[in-house]
Amino acid sequence: VRSLSTPATTKERGAMASGGGYACALFAALFYGLQYTPVKAYPVYDGSKFQFFMSCGIAFSGLVAALLSCDEHLVLLTHGLVGGILWGTANILVLPTVKFLGLGVGFALYHSINMAVGYSIGRFGLFGAPVEVAANPGLRDSGLGLLLVSLVCMIFVEPEIEDPEDHLDDDDDGSPLPPSSVKKNFKA
């Protein structure tokens, strides 16, 4: 047992770092995508306001993470800016895709394209990136094959699209708020 005054060894620091990494990956896997759940249930119209607020939240989280992890000053990387612009552009298309294809098929398509592009960049060295040498190239390539097979299976899933008119009452004015709250706040 190590005392608090004894510095951690390199092996102990590596174990702590990987444990924290696994915890963050588990957290991200469980909660990523929750921001899109209301998209299916409520009208988002063209989605620009939703996109704006989500991008502001991501930018704020990134700024906090950068401030917590930097030593003296922030470093601005051009590749990061270009990547963020490309991500934001692709993210604008998520809302219409989810509305048109449904949450499951829309996300399967969106993330399959992301993974296939990432695979291609690392595998073939696209955009000037160094070619990644894998310890087991067959496993890496079969992972992409499994991704493509699962995407084909997901394409045949038909979304349940509910008609919003089915949920409106006869006295409803079409607002997203329940009719009782509209009547309480706006007396005619």
mmCIF file of C-alpha atoms in Angstrom:
data_model
loop_
_atom_site.group_PDB
_atom_site.id
_atom_site.type_symbol
_atom_site.label_atom_id
_atom_site.label_comp_id
_atom_site.label_asym_id
_atom_site.label_seq_id
_atom_site.Cartn_x
_atom_site.Cartn_y
_atom_site.Cartn_z
ATOM 1 C CA VAL A 1 0.000 0.000 0.000
ATOM 2 C CA ARG A 2 1.351 3.348 -1.056
ATOM 3 C CA SER A 3 1.155 6.396 1.222
ATOM 4 C CA LEU A 4 -0.237 9.712 -0.004
ATOM 5 C CA SER A 5 3.202 11.370 0.165
ATOM 6 C CA THR A 6 4.789 8.773 -2.136
ATOM 7 C CA PRO A 7 4.546 9.789 -5.811
ATOM 8 C CA ALA A 8 2.673 7.436 -8.120
ATOM 9 C CA THR A 9 4.725 5.250 -10.412
ATOM 10 C CA THR A 10 4.374 5.381 -14.174
ATOM 11 C CA LYS A 11 2.418 2.122 -14.118
ATOM 12 C CA GLU A 12 0.006 3.482 -11.490
ATOM 13 C CA ARG A 13 -0.492 6.741 -13.425
ATOM 14 C CA GLY A 14 -1.202 4.742 -16.591
ATOM 15 C CA ALA A 15 -3.761 2.601 -14.771
ATOM 16 C CA MET A 16 -5.468 5.684 -13.347
ATOM 17 C CA ALA A 17 -5.524 7.387 -16.756
ATOM 18 C CA SER A 18 -6.946 4.350 -18.527
ATOM 19 C CA GLY A 19 -9.559 3.886 -15.786
ATOM 20 C CA GLY A 20 -10.650 7.501 -16.201
ATOM 21 C CA GLY A 21 -10.693 7.049 -19.970
ATOM 22 C CA TYR A 22 -12.905 3.979 -19.719
ATOM 23 C CA ALA A 23 -15.247 5.800 -17.336
ATOM 24 C CA CYS A 24 -15.553 8.756 -19.742
ATOM 25 C CA ALA A 25 -16.112 6.426 -22.712
ATOM 26 C CA LEU A 26 -18.851 4.590 -20.798
ATOM 27 C CA PHE A 27 -20.475 7.899 -19.838
ATOM 28 C CA ALA A 28 -20.374 9.096 -23.458
ATOM 29 C CA ALA A 29 -21.749 5.806 -24.772
ATOM 30 C CA LEU A 30 -24.681 5.927 -22.366
ATOM 31 C CA PHE A 31 -25.633 9.566 -22.784
ATOM 32 C CA TYR A 32 -24.592 10.499 -26.327
ATOM 33 C CA GLY A 33 -27.595 11.142 -28.486
ATOM 34 C CA LEU A 34 -29.962 12.131 -25.682
ATOM 35 C CA GLN A 35 -30.116 15.634 -27.100
ATOM 36 C CA TYR A 36 -31.844 14.265 -30.199
ATOM 37 C CA THR A 37 -34.668 12.496 -28.353
ATOM 38 C CA PRO A 38 -36.977 15.561 -28.293
ATOM 39 C CA VAL A 39 -36.485 15.967 -32.050
ATOM 40 C CA LYS A 40 -38.777 13.037 -32.718
ATOM 41 C CA ALA A 41 -41.514 14.156 -30.313
ATOM 42 C CA TYR A 42 -41.674 17.931 -30.781
ATOM 43 C CA PRO A 43 -41.670 20.169 -33.836
ATOM 44 C CA VAL A 44 -38.234 21.652 -34.474
ATOM 45 C CA TYR A 45 -39.225 23.284 -37.753
ATOM 46 C CA ASP A 46 -35.993 23.820 -39.706
ATOM 47 C CA GLY A 47 -33.844 22.927 -36.683
ATOM 48 C CA SER A 48 -31.622 26.000 -36.804
ATOM 49 C CA LYS A 49 -32.491 27.098 -33.240
ATOM 50 C CA PHE A 50 -31.911 23.563 -31.937
ATOM 51 C CA GLN A 51 -28.600 23.426 -33.826
ATOM 52 C CA PHE A 52 -27.551 26.809 -32.441
ATOM 53 C CA PHE A 53 -28.203 25.865 -28.806
ATOM 54 C CA MET A 54 -26.553 22.467 -29.188
ATOM 55 C CA SER A 55 -23.475 24.030 -30.810
ATOM 56 C CA CYS A 56 -23.256 26.639 -28.036
ATOM 57 C CA GLY A 57 -23.403 23.872 -25.430
ATOM 58 C CA ILE A 58 -20.671 21.909 -27.195
ATOM 59 C CA ALA A 59 -18.488 25.025 -27.575
ATOM 60 C CA PHE A 60 -18.932 25.884 -23.881
ATOM 61 C CA SER A 61 -18.098 22.305 -22.832
ATOM 62 C CA GLY A 62 -15.024 22.360 -25.066
ATOM 63 C CA LEU A 63 -13.891 25.676 -23.603
ATOM 64 C CA VAL A 64 -14.285 24.381 -20.047
ATOM 65 C CA ALA A 65 -12.383 21.188 -20.914
ATOM 66 C CA ALA A 66 -9.628 23.227 -22.588
ATOM 67 C CA LEU A 67 -9.311 25.559 -19.611
ATOM 68 C CA LEU A 68 -9.153 22.638 -17.186
ATOM 69 C CA SER A 69 -6.545 20.744 -19.194
ATOM 70 C CA CYS A 70 -4.158 23.500 -20.317
ATOM 71 C CA ASP A 71 -1.105 24.581 -18.375
ATOM 72 C CA GLU A 72 -0.561 28.216 -19.312
ATOM 73 C CA HIS A 73 -2.333 29.214 -22.520
ATOM 74 C CA LEU A 74 -4.800 27.866 -25.030
ATOM 75 C CA VAL A 75 -3.580 26.631 -28.398
ATOM 76 C CA LEU A 76 -5.791 27.154 -31.450
ATOM 77 C CA LEU A 77 -5.381 24.421 -34.066
ATOM 78 C CA THR A 78 -6.493 25.041 -37.627
ATOM 79 C CA HIS A 79 -7.277 21.370 -38.180
ATOM 80 C CA GLY A 80 -9.604 21.476 -35.189
ATOM 81 C CA LEU A 81 -11.428 24.505 -36.572
ATOM 82 C CA VAL A 82 -11.882 22.906 -39.987
ATOM 83 C CA GLY A 83 -13.054 19.678 -38.342
ATOM 84 C CA GLY A 84 -15.565 21.622 -36.256
ATOM 85 C CA ILE A 85 -16.899 23.408 -39.311
ATOM 86 C CA LEU A 86 -17.313 20.119 -41.153
ATOM 87 C CA TRP A 87 -18.956 18.523 -38.112
ATOM 88 C CA GLY A 88 -21.349 21.466 -37.733
ATOM 89 C CA THR A 89 -22.269 21.279 -41.401
ATOM 90 C CA ALA A 90 -22.981 17.551 -41.135
ATOM 91 C CA ASN A 91 -24.865 18.076 -37.886
ATOM 92 C CA ILE A 92 -27.273 20.484 -39.565
ATOM 93 C CA LEU A 93 -28.378 17.567 -41.726
ATOM 94 C CA VAL A 94 -29.081 15.308 -38.721
ATOM 95 C CA LEU A 95 -32.438 16.866 -37.853
ATOM 96 C CA PRO A 96 -34.033 16.457 -41.282
ATOM 97 C CA THR A 97 -32.548 12.961 -41.496
ATOM 98 C CA VAL A 98 -34.046 11.960 -38.124
ATOM 99 C CA LYS A 99 -37.416 13.419 -39.104
ATOM 100 C CA PHE A 100 -37.369 11.639 -42.477
ATOM 101 C CA LEU A 101 -35.795 8.259 -41.625
ATOM 102 C CA GLY A 102 -36.461 7.958 -37.893
ATOM 103 C CA LEU A 103 -34.036 8.015 -34.983
ATOM 104 C CA GLY A 104 -32.570 4.518 -35.406
ATOM 105 C CA VAL A 105 -32.015 4.479 -39.158
ATOM 106 C CA GLY A 106 -30.990 8.146 -39.264
ATOM 107 C CA PHE A 107 -28.309 7.699 -36.634
ATOM 108 C CA ALA A 108 -27.134 4.416 -38.099
ATOM 109 C CA LEU A 109 -26.617 6.113 -41.446
ATOM 110 C CA TYR A 110 -25.009 9.229 -39.951
ATOM 111 C CA HIS A 111 -22.550 7.377 -37.739
ATOM 112 C CA SER A 112 -21.781 4.690 -40.314
ATOM 113 C CA ILE A 113 -20.652 7.376 -42.711
ATOM 114 C CA ASN A 114 -18.564 8.970 -39.942
ATOM 115 C CA MET A 115 -16.907 5.655 -39.111
ATOM 116 C CA ALA A 116 -16.292 4.726 -42.751
ATOM 117 C CA VAL A 117 -14.652 8.094 -43.440
ATOM 118 C CA GLY A 118 -12.519 7.795 -40.297
ATOM 119 C CA TYR A 119 -11.540 4.256 -41.285
ATOM 120 C CA SER A 120 -10.595 5.379 -44.796
ATOM 121 C CA ILE A 121 -8.480 8.264 -43.533
ATOM 122 C CA GLY A 122 -6.506 6.009 -41.196
ATOM 123 C CA ARG A 123 -6.324 3.010 -43.528
ATOM 124 C CA PHE A 124 -5.339 4.799 -46.733
ATOM 125 C CA GLY A 125 -3.761 7.998 -45.394
ATOM 126 C CA LEU A 126 -6.244 10.391 -46.956
ATOM 127 C CA PHE A 127 -5.884 14.176 -46.566
ATOM 128 C CA GLY A 128 -2.192 13.858 -45.708
ATOM 129 C CA ALA A 129 -2.769 11.752 -42.599
ATOM 130 C CA PRO A 130 -0.194 9.044 -41.915
ATOM 131 C CA VAL A 131 -1.289 5.502 -42.748
ATOM 132 C CA GLU A 132 -2.105 3.685 -39.512
ATOM 133 C CA VAL A 133 -0.451 0.315 -39.175
ATOM 134 C CA ALA A 134 -2.771 -2.030 -37.301
ATOM 135 C CA ALA A 135 -1.606 -4.947 -35.195
ATOM 136 C CA ASN A 136 -4.366 -7.046 -36.765
ATOM 137 C CA PRO A 137 -5.436 -5.590 -40.136
ATOM 138 C CA GLY A 138 -7.942 -8.391 -40.737
ATOM 139 C CA LEU A 139 -9.802 -7.499 -37.567
ATOM 140 C CA ARG A 140 -9.890 -3.825 -38.546
ATOM 141 C CA ASP A 141 -11.141 -4.580 -42.055
ATOM 142 C CA SER A 142 -13.731 -7.086 -40.847
ATOM 143 C CA GLY A 143 -15.025 -4.404 -38.461
ATOM 144 C CA LEU A 144 -15.773 -2.155 -41.428
ATOM 145 C CA GLY A 145 -17.429 -5.096 -43.197
ATOM 146 C CA LEU A 146 -19.618 -5.740 -40.151
ATOM 147 C CA LEU A 147 -20.500 -2.044 -40.069
ATOM 148 C CA LEU A 148 -21.625 -2.137 -43.690
ATOM 149 C CA VAL A 149 -23.668 -5.325 -43.177
ATOM 150 C CA SER A 150 -25.414 -3.794 -40.152
ATOM 151 C CA LEU A 151 -26.109 -0.621 -42.137
ATOM 152 C CA VAL A 152 -27.779 -2.660 -44.880
ATOM 153 C CA CYS A 153 -29.923 -4.375 -42.228
ATOM 154 C CA MET A 154 -30.877 -1.029 -40.668
ATOM 155 C CA ILE A 155 -31.929 0.417 -44.015
ATOM 156 C CA PHE A 156 -34.751 -2.130 -44.187
ATOM 157 C CA VAL A 157 -36.194 -0.955 -40.858
ATOM 158 C CA GLU A 158 -39.251 1.190 -41.462
ATOM 159 C CA PRO A 159 -39.833 4.007 -38.958
ATOM 160 C CA GLU A 160 -43.160 4.479 -37.228
ATOM 161 C CA ILE A 161 -44.178 7.950 -38.258
ATOM 162 C CA GLU A 162 -47.018 9.334 -36.191
ATOM 163 C CA ASP A 163 -49.349 11.908 -37.602
ATOM 164 C CA PRO A 164 -49.241 14.993 -35.351
ATOM 165 C CA GLU A 165 -52.895 15.619 -36.141
ATOM 166 C CA ASP A 166 -53.800 12.460 -34.172
ATOM 167 C CA HIS A 167 -52.608 14.098 -30.947
ATOM 168 C CA LEU A 168 -54.449 17.396 -31.329
ATOM 169 C CA ASP A 169 -57.671 18.021 -29.415
ATOM 170 C CA ASP A 170 -60.653 19.645 -31.081
ATOM 171 C CA ASP A 171 -60.060 22.843 -29.119
ATOM 172 C CA ASP A 172 -56.259 22.827 -29.597
ATOM 173 C CA ASP A 173 -54.713 25.771 -31.411
ATOM 174 C CA GLY A 174 -51.734 23.762 -32.746
ATOM 175 C CA SER A 175 -49.170 25.020 -30.242
ATOM 176 C CA PRO A 176 -46.666 22.538 -28.762
ATOM 177 C CA LEU A 177 -47.932 23.330 -25.255
ATOM 178 C CA PRO A 178 -50.843 21.387 -23.799
ATOM 179 C CA PRO A 179 -54.174 23.169 -24.393
ATOM 180 C CA SER A 180 -54.776 23.679 -20.650
ATOM 181 C CA SER A 181 -51.540 25.646 -20.198
ATOM 182 C CA VAL A 182 -52.290 27.784 -23.242
ATOM 183 C CA LYS A 183 -55.703 28.664 -21.866
ATOM 184 C CA LYS A 184 -54.304 29.504 -18.430
ATOM 185 C CA ASN A 185 -51.641 31.858 -19.768
ATOM 186 C CA PHE A 186 -53.608 33.527 -22.543
ATOM 187 C CA LYS A 187 -57.129 34.503 -21.574
ATOM 188 C CA ALA A 188 -59.293 35.643 -24.432
#
